[in-house]
mmCIF file of C-alpha atoms and ligand atoms in Angstrom:
data_model
loop_
_atom_site.group_PDB
_atom_site.id
_atom_site.type_symbol
_atom_site.label_atom_id
_atom_site.label_comp_id
_atom_site.label_asym_id
_atom_site.label_seq_id
_atom_site.Cartn_x
_atom_site.Cartn_y
_atom_site.Cartn_z
ATOM 1 C CA UNK A 19 117.037 87.542 85.877
ATOM 2 C CA UNK A 20 116.616 90.920 86.443
ATOM 3 C CA UNK A 21 112.783 90.752 86.461
ATOM 4 C CA UNK A 22 113.135 87.788 89.182
ATOM 5 C CA UNK A 23 114.521 90.024 91.386
ATOM 6 C CA UNK A 24 112.216 92.472 91.353
ATOM 7 C CA UNK A 25 109.449 90.121 91.641
ATOM 8 C CA UNK A 26 110.970 88.548 94.761
ATOM 9 C CA UNK A 27 111.442 92.414 96.623
ATOM 10 C CA UNK A 28 107.773 92.793 95.568
ATOM 11 C CA UNK A 29 106.704 89.383 96.974
ATOM 12 C CA UNK A 30 109.024 89.731 99.983
ATOM 13 C CA UNK A 31 107.154 93.325 100.626
ATOM 14 C CA UNK A 32 103.705 91.710 100.495
ATOM 15 C CA UNK A 33 104.333 89.155 103.005
ATOM 16 C CA UNK A 34 105.330 92.140 105.268
ATOM 17 C CA UNK A 35 102.270 93.843 104.300
ATOM 18 C CA UNK A 36 100.411 91.179 104.970
ATOM 19 C CA UNK A 37 101.670 90.738 108.525
ATOM 20 C CA UNK A 38 101.112 94.215 109.301
ATOM 21 C CA UNK A 39 97.769 94.243 108.076
ATOM 22 C CA UNK A 40 96.927 91.723 110.404
ATOM 23 C CA UNK A 41 98.254 93.035 113.204
ATOM 24 C CA UNK A 42 96.603 96.409 113.162
ATOM 25 C CA UNK A 43 92.996 94.600 112.512
ATOM 26 C CA UNK A 44 93.876 92.551 115.317
ATOM 27 C CA UNK A 45 94.472 95.741 117.343
ATOM 28 C CA UNK A 46 91.305 96.924 115.621
ATOM 29 C CA UNK A 47 93.733 100.200 114.082
ATOM 30 C CA UNK A 48 92.810 101.633 110.986
ATOM 31 C CA UNK A 49 96.124 102.614 108.914
ATOM 32 C CA UNK A 50 95.890 105.158 105.897
ATOM 33 C CA UNK A 51 98.882 105.363 103.833
ATOM 34 C CA UNK A 52 99.529 109.415 102.893
ATOM 35 C CA UNK A 53 100.947 109.742 99.420
ATOM 36 C CA UNK A 54 101.755 112.824 97.448
ATOM 37 C CA UNK A 55 104.767 114.491 96.133
ATOM 38 C CA UNK A 56 106.740 116.805 98.388
ATOM 39 C CA UNK A 57 105.283 120.077 99.528
ATOM 40 C CA UNK A 58 101.508 119.173 98.748
ATOM 41 C CA UNK A 59 100.918 119.398 102.635
ATOM 42 C CA UNK A 60 100.514 115.995 103.757
ATOM 43 C CA UNK A 61 101.916 116.870 107.183
ATOM 44 C CA UNK A 62 99.968 120.232 107.380
ATOM 45 C CA UNK A 63 96.840 117.829 106.602
ATOM 46 C CA UNK A 64 97.742 115.630 109.592
ATOM 47 C CA UNK A 65 98.525 118.783 111.870
ATOM 48 C CA UNK A 66 94.575 120.142 111.033
ATOM 49 C CA UNK A 67 93.317 116.484 111.584
ATOM 50 C CA UNK A 68 94.898 115.702 115.148
ATOM 51 C CA UNK A 69 93.545 119.318 116.169
ATOM 52 C CA UNK A 70 90.046 118.371 115.351
ATOM 53 C CA UNK A 71 90.166 114.671 116.550
ATOM 54 C CA UNK A 72 88.451 114.379 119.777
ATOM 55 C CA UNK A 73 90.988 112.483 121.892
ATOM 56 C CA UNK A 74 94.601 112.790 120.261
ATOM 57 C CA UNK A 75 95.621 109.927 122.353
ATOM 58 C CA UNK A 76 94.110 107.597 119.988
ATOM 59 C CA UNK A 77 96.393 109.102 116.718
ATOM 60 C CA UNK A 78 99.865 108.048 115.917
ATOM 61 C CA UNK A 79 101.785 108.656 113.075
ATOM 62 C CA UNK A 80 104.374 106.894 111.058
ATOM 63 C CA UNK A 81 106.637 110.027 109.120
ATOM 64 C CA UNK A 82 108.510 108.811 106.254
ATOM 65 C CA UNK A 83 111.560 111.234 105.210
ATOM 66 C CA UNK A 84 114.309 110.745 103.273
ATOM 67 C CA UNK A 85 116.515 112.735 106.168
ATOM 68 C CA UNK A 86 115.629 114.778 109.141
ATOM 69 C CA UNK A 87 112.917 114.653 111.934
ATOM 70 C CA UNK A 88 111.113 118.138 111.185
ATOM 71 C CA UNK A 89 108.015 116.619 110.673
ATOM 72 C CA UNK A 90 107.850 113.993 113.252
ATOM 73 C CA UNK A 91 108.800 117.371 115.573
ATOM 74 C CA UNK A 92 105.536 119.021 113.939
ATOM 75 C CA UNK A 93 103.559 115.926 114.730
ATOM 76 C CA UNK A 94 104.846 115.695 118.219
ATOM 77 C CA UNK A 95 103.916 119.666 118.586
ATOM 78 C CA UNK A 96 100.373 118.877 117.833
ATOM 79 C CA UNK A 97 100.068 116.312 119.974
ATOM 80 C CA UNK A 98 99.906 112.481 118.541
ATOM 81 C CA UNK A 99 102.563 109.295 118.667
ATOM 82 C CA UNK A 100 104.915 109.623 116.440
ATOM 83 C CA UNK A 101 107.688 107.351 115.192
ATOM 84 C CA UNK A 102 110.244 108.502 112.077
ATOM 85 C CA UNK A 103 111.717 106.369 109.492
ATOM 86 C CA UNK A 104 114.499 107.809 107.594
ATOM 87 C CA UNK A 105 115.276 106.292 104.409
ATOM 88 C CA UNK A 106 118.432 107.476 103.871
ATOM 89 C CA UNK A 107 117.827 108.627 100.143
ATOM 90 C CA UNK A 108 115.133 105.548 99.669
ATOM 91 C CA UNK A 109 112.214 107.479 97.691
ATOM 92 C CA UNK A 110 109.381 105.130 99.145
ATOM 93 C CA UNK A 111 108.496 103.443 102.549
ATOM 94 C CA UNK A 112 108.502 99.421 102.572
ATOM 95 C CA UNK A 113 106.236 97.291 104.869
ATOM 96 C CA UNK A 114 108.722 95.663 106.943
ATOM 97 C CA UNK A 115 109.837 99.462 107.689
ATOM 98 C CA UNK A 116 106.325 99.941 109.101
ATOM 99 C CA UNK A 117 106.406 96.571 110.698
ATOM 100 C CA UNK A 118 109.209 97.594 112.923
ATOM 101 C CA UNK A 119 107.823 101.265 113.397
ATOM 102 C CA UNK A 120 104.866 99.712 115.328
ATOM 103 C CA UNK A 121 106.865 98.458 117.986
ATOM 104 C CA UNK A 122 107.396 101.916 118.850
ATOM 105 C CA UNK A 123 103.412 102.410 119.697
ATOM 106 C CA UNK A 124 101.035 101.535 122.223
ATOM 107 C CA UNK A 125 98.694 99.385 120.064
ATOM 108 C CA UNK A 126 96.188 98.672 122.250
ATOM 109 C CA UNK A 127 95.589 102.465 122.592
ATOM 110 C CA UNK A 128 95.860 103.578 119.174
ATOM 111 C CA UNK A 129 92.787 103.632 116.962
ATOM 112 C CA UNK A 130 93.994 105.707 114.096
ATOM 113 C CA UNK A 131 97.282 105.322 112.265
ATOM 114 C CA UNK A 132 98.588 107.515 109.651
ATOM 115 C CA UNK A 133 101.417 106.659 107.579
ATOM 116 C CA UNK A 134 102.908 109.799 105.763
ATOM 117 C CA UNK A 135 104.949 108.351 102.946
ATOM 118 C CA UNK A 136 108.113 109.693 101.096
ATOM 119 C CA UNK A 137 106.951 112.805 99.012
ATOM 120 C CA UNK A 138 106.708 111.090 95.714
ATOM 121 C CA UNK A 139 104.038 110.051 93.450
ATOM 122 C CA UNK A 140 105.632 107.133 91.550
ATOM 123 C CA UNK A 141 107.206 104.081 93.316
ATOM 124 C CA UNK A 142 104.877 104.245 96.778
ATOM 125 C CA UNK A 143 102.142 103.406 94.674
ATOM 126 C CA UNK A 144 103.527 99.926 94.034
ATOM 127 C CA UNK A 145 104.315 99.129 97.575
ATOM 128 C CA UNK A 146 101.789 97.726 99.988
ATOM 129 C CA UNK A 147 102.237 99.012 103.614
ATOM 130 C CA UNK A 148 99.410 96.566 104.842
ATOM 131 C CA UNK A 149 97.301 99.905 104.935
ATOM 132 C CA UNK A 150 93.231 99.736 105.113
ATOM 133 C CA UNK A 151 93.028 102.587 102.929
ATOM 134 C CA UNK A 152 95.481 104.376 100.344
ATOM 135 C CA UNK A 153 94.630 108.444 100.101
ATOM 136 C CA UNK A 154 96.575 110.168 97.215
ATOM 137 C CA UNK A 155 96.798 113.919 97.599
ATOM 138 C CA UNK A 156 97.756 116.455 94.969
ATOM 139 C CA UNK A 157 97.818 120.427 95.791
ATOM 140 C CA UNK A 158 96.446 122.681 92.975
ATOM 141 C CA UNK A 159 99.843 124.140 92.862
ATOM 142 C CA UNK A 160 101.304 121.233 91.032
ATOM 143 C CA UNK A 161 98.521 121.016 88.310
ATOM 144 C CA UNK A 162 95.835 118.921 86.843
ATOM 145 C CA UNK A 163 97.893 116.836 84.851
ATOM 146 C CA UNK A 164 99.210 114.458 87.853
ATOM 147 C CA UNK A 165 96.481 111.498 87.775
ATOM 148 C CA UNK A 166 97.315 111.536 84.223
ATOM 149 C CA UNK A 167 100.462 111.139 84.498
ATOM 150 C CA UNK A 168 101.012 109.084 87.498
ATOM 151 C CA UNK A 169 97.907 106.738 86.973
ATOM 152 C CA UNK A 170 99.365 103.927 89.063
ATOM 153 C CA UNK A 171 98.564 105.877 92.327
ATOM 154 C CA UNK A 172 95.467 107.291 91.056
ATOM 155 C CA UNK A 173 93.965 103.702 90.265
ATOM 156 C CA UNK A 174 94.892 102.247 93.392
ATOM 157 C CA UNK A 175 93.594 104.804 95.979
ATOM 158 C CA UNK A 176 90.647 104.991 98.123
ATOM 159 C CA UNK A 177 90.418 108.458 98.306
ATOM 160 C CA UNK A 178 91.534 111.237 96.798
ATOM 161 C CA UNK A 179 92.486 114.708 98.359
ATOM 162 C CA UNK A 180 93.085 118.140 96.537
ATOM 163 C CA UNK A 181 94.497 120.325 98.450
ATOM 164 C CA UNK A 182 95.378 124.137 98.998
ATOM 165 C CA UNK A 183 91.976 125.205 97.263
ATOM 166 C CA UNK A 184 92.522 128.817 98.706
ATOM 167 C CA UNK A 185 95.123 129.282 96.054
ATOM 168 C CA UNK A 186 92.537 128.640 92.739
ATOM 169 C CA UNK A 187 92.367 131.644 92.448
ATOM 170 C CA UNK A 188 95.634 132.206 92.093
ATOM 171 C CA UNK A 189 96.714 129.426 89.954
ATOM 172 C CA UNK A 190 95.549 127.775 86.358
ATOM 173 C CA UNK A 191 94.310 124.853 87.325
ATOM 174 C CA UNK A 192 92.011 122.966 85.376
ATOM 175 C CA UNK A 193 89.510 121.946 87.641
ATOM 176 C CA UNK A 194 87.161 120.191 85.458
ATOM 177 C CA UNK A 195 90.068 117.927 83.475
ATOM 178 C CA UNK A 196 91.297 117.155 86.866
ATOM 179 C CA UNK A 197 88.232 115.359 88.016
ATOM 180 C CA UNK A 198 87.216 113.946 84.448
ATOM 181 C CA UNK A 199 90.677 112.280 84.656
ATOM 182 C CA UNK A 200 90.299 111.167 88.426
ATOM 183 C CA UNK A 201 86.647 109.520 87.304
ATOM 184 C CA UNK A 202 88.218 107.802 84.429
ATOM 185 C CA UNK A 203 91.039 106.409 86.253
ATOM 186 C CA UNK A 204 89.134 105.663 89.467
ATOM 187 C CA UNK A 205 85.246 105.538 88.623
ATOM 188 C CA UNK A 206 83.741 106.561 92.424
ATOM 189 C CA UNK A 207 86.411 107.339 94.020
ATOM 190 C CA UNK A 208 85.892 109.797 96.542
ATOM 191 C CA UNK A 209 87.232 113.484 96.113
ATOM 192 C CA UNK A 210 87.323 115.554 98.976
ATOM 193 C CA UNK A 211 88.445 119.377 98.032
ATOM 194 C CA UNK A 212 90.392 121.301 101.155
ATOM 195 C CA UNK A 213 92.319 123.800 102.509
ATOM 196 C CA UNK A 214 94.579 123.544 105.402
ATOM 197 C CA UNK A 215 94.432 127.447 105.433
ATOM 198 C CA UNK A 216 90.819 128.251 105.277
ATOM 199 C CA UNK A 217 89.364 125.070 106.595
ATOM 200 C CA UNK A 218 87.460 124.305 103.477
ATOM 201 C CA UNK A 219 86.380 120.193 103.026
ATOM 202 C CA UNK A 220 87.999 119.343 106.730
ATOM 203 C CA UNK A 221 85.029 118.561 108.108
ATOM 204 C CA UNK A 222 84.039 115.968 105.237
ATOM 205 C CA UNK A 223 88.127 115.015 105.472
ATOM 206 C CA UNK A 224 87.064 114.365 109.696
ATOM 207 C CA UNK A 225 83.510 112.391 108.827
ATOM 208 C CA UNK A 226 85.362 110.116 106.258
ATOM 209 C CA UNK A 227 88.211 109.370 109.017
ATOM 210 C CA UNK A 228 84.905 108.381 111.442
ATOM 211 C CA UNK A 229 83.641 106.839 108.547
ATOM 212 C CA UNK A 230 86.707 104.467 107.834
ATOM 213 C CA UNK A 231 87.117 104.103 111.386
ATOM 214 C CA UNK A 232 83.998 102.110 111.864
ATOM 215 C CA UNK A 233 84.570 100.383 108.815
ATOM 216 C CA UNK A 234 87.514 98.530 110.603
ATOM 217 C CA UNK A 235 85.566 98.039 114.001
ATOM 218 C CA UNK A 236 82.904 96.133 111.975
ATOM 219 C CA UNK A 237 85.671 94.133 109.771
ATOM 220 C CA UNK A 238 87.534 93.141 112.656
ATOM 221 C CA UNK A 239 84.816 91.601 114.490
HETATM 222 MG MG1 MG B 301 105.305 116.174 105.160
HETATM 223 ZN ZN1 ZN B 302 110.956 104.779 95.778
#
């Protein structure tokens, strides 16, 4: 019986995700599902991204957190449209929540939508949110073994970001092992090493985003 229940939840989620995906494509919006552990720097990366994007009016962010609007306030200060989803203890976002959050935005104005998932490397990997790209992030303070321990996420991501590279000299982070594991789990996935403190790698990230946006425009034709 239990297995049936789980299947039904995921099937329902997939239906919502398909509807989100279609709605986004109809509006030529590129959506990214940003997944990492708490504190690895998702919101900081978004703040840097908003500051660098040519037209902030084209950016929107859905913030997923168990509680508070702290991250949404940071995004608002940075200048992008934002909606906060409080999961009230829930440890991941689901597509029906994203579907409802979309009603808060002017979809005709938006080009790029970031969905900052609840900080968690485990179950967000099991829920399609209707995103076009899934981005997994690890910071160097978390240790190089994270991809090996949470393979589902790292197998399913379209881009891998290693954040807080400025701290590499201060922590025991086995970079070759990390790179090797990522390569084994997800051959060919791009790996960007970035630092929101020093700005390292952010140009490559912006370039990746522009290419992603261009690919959506092509797909929606
Ligand atoms: Mg955050
Ligand atoms: Zn969860």
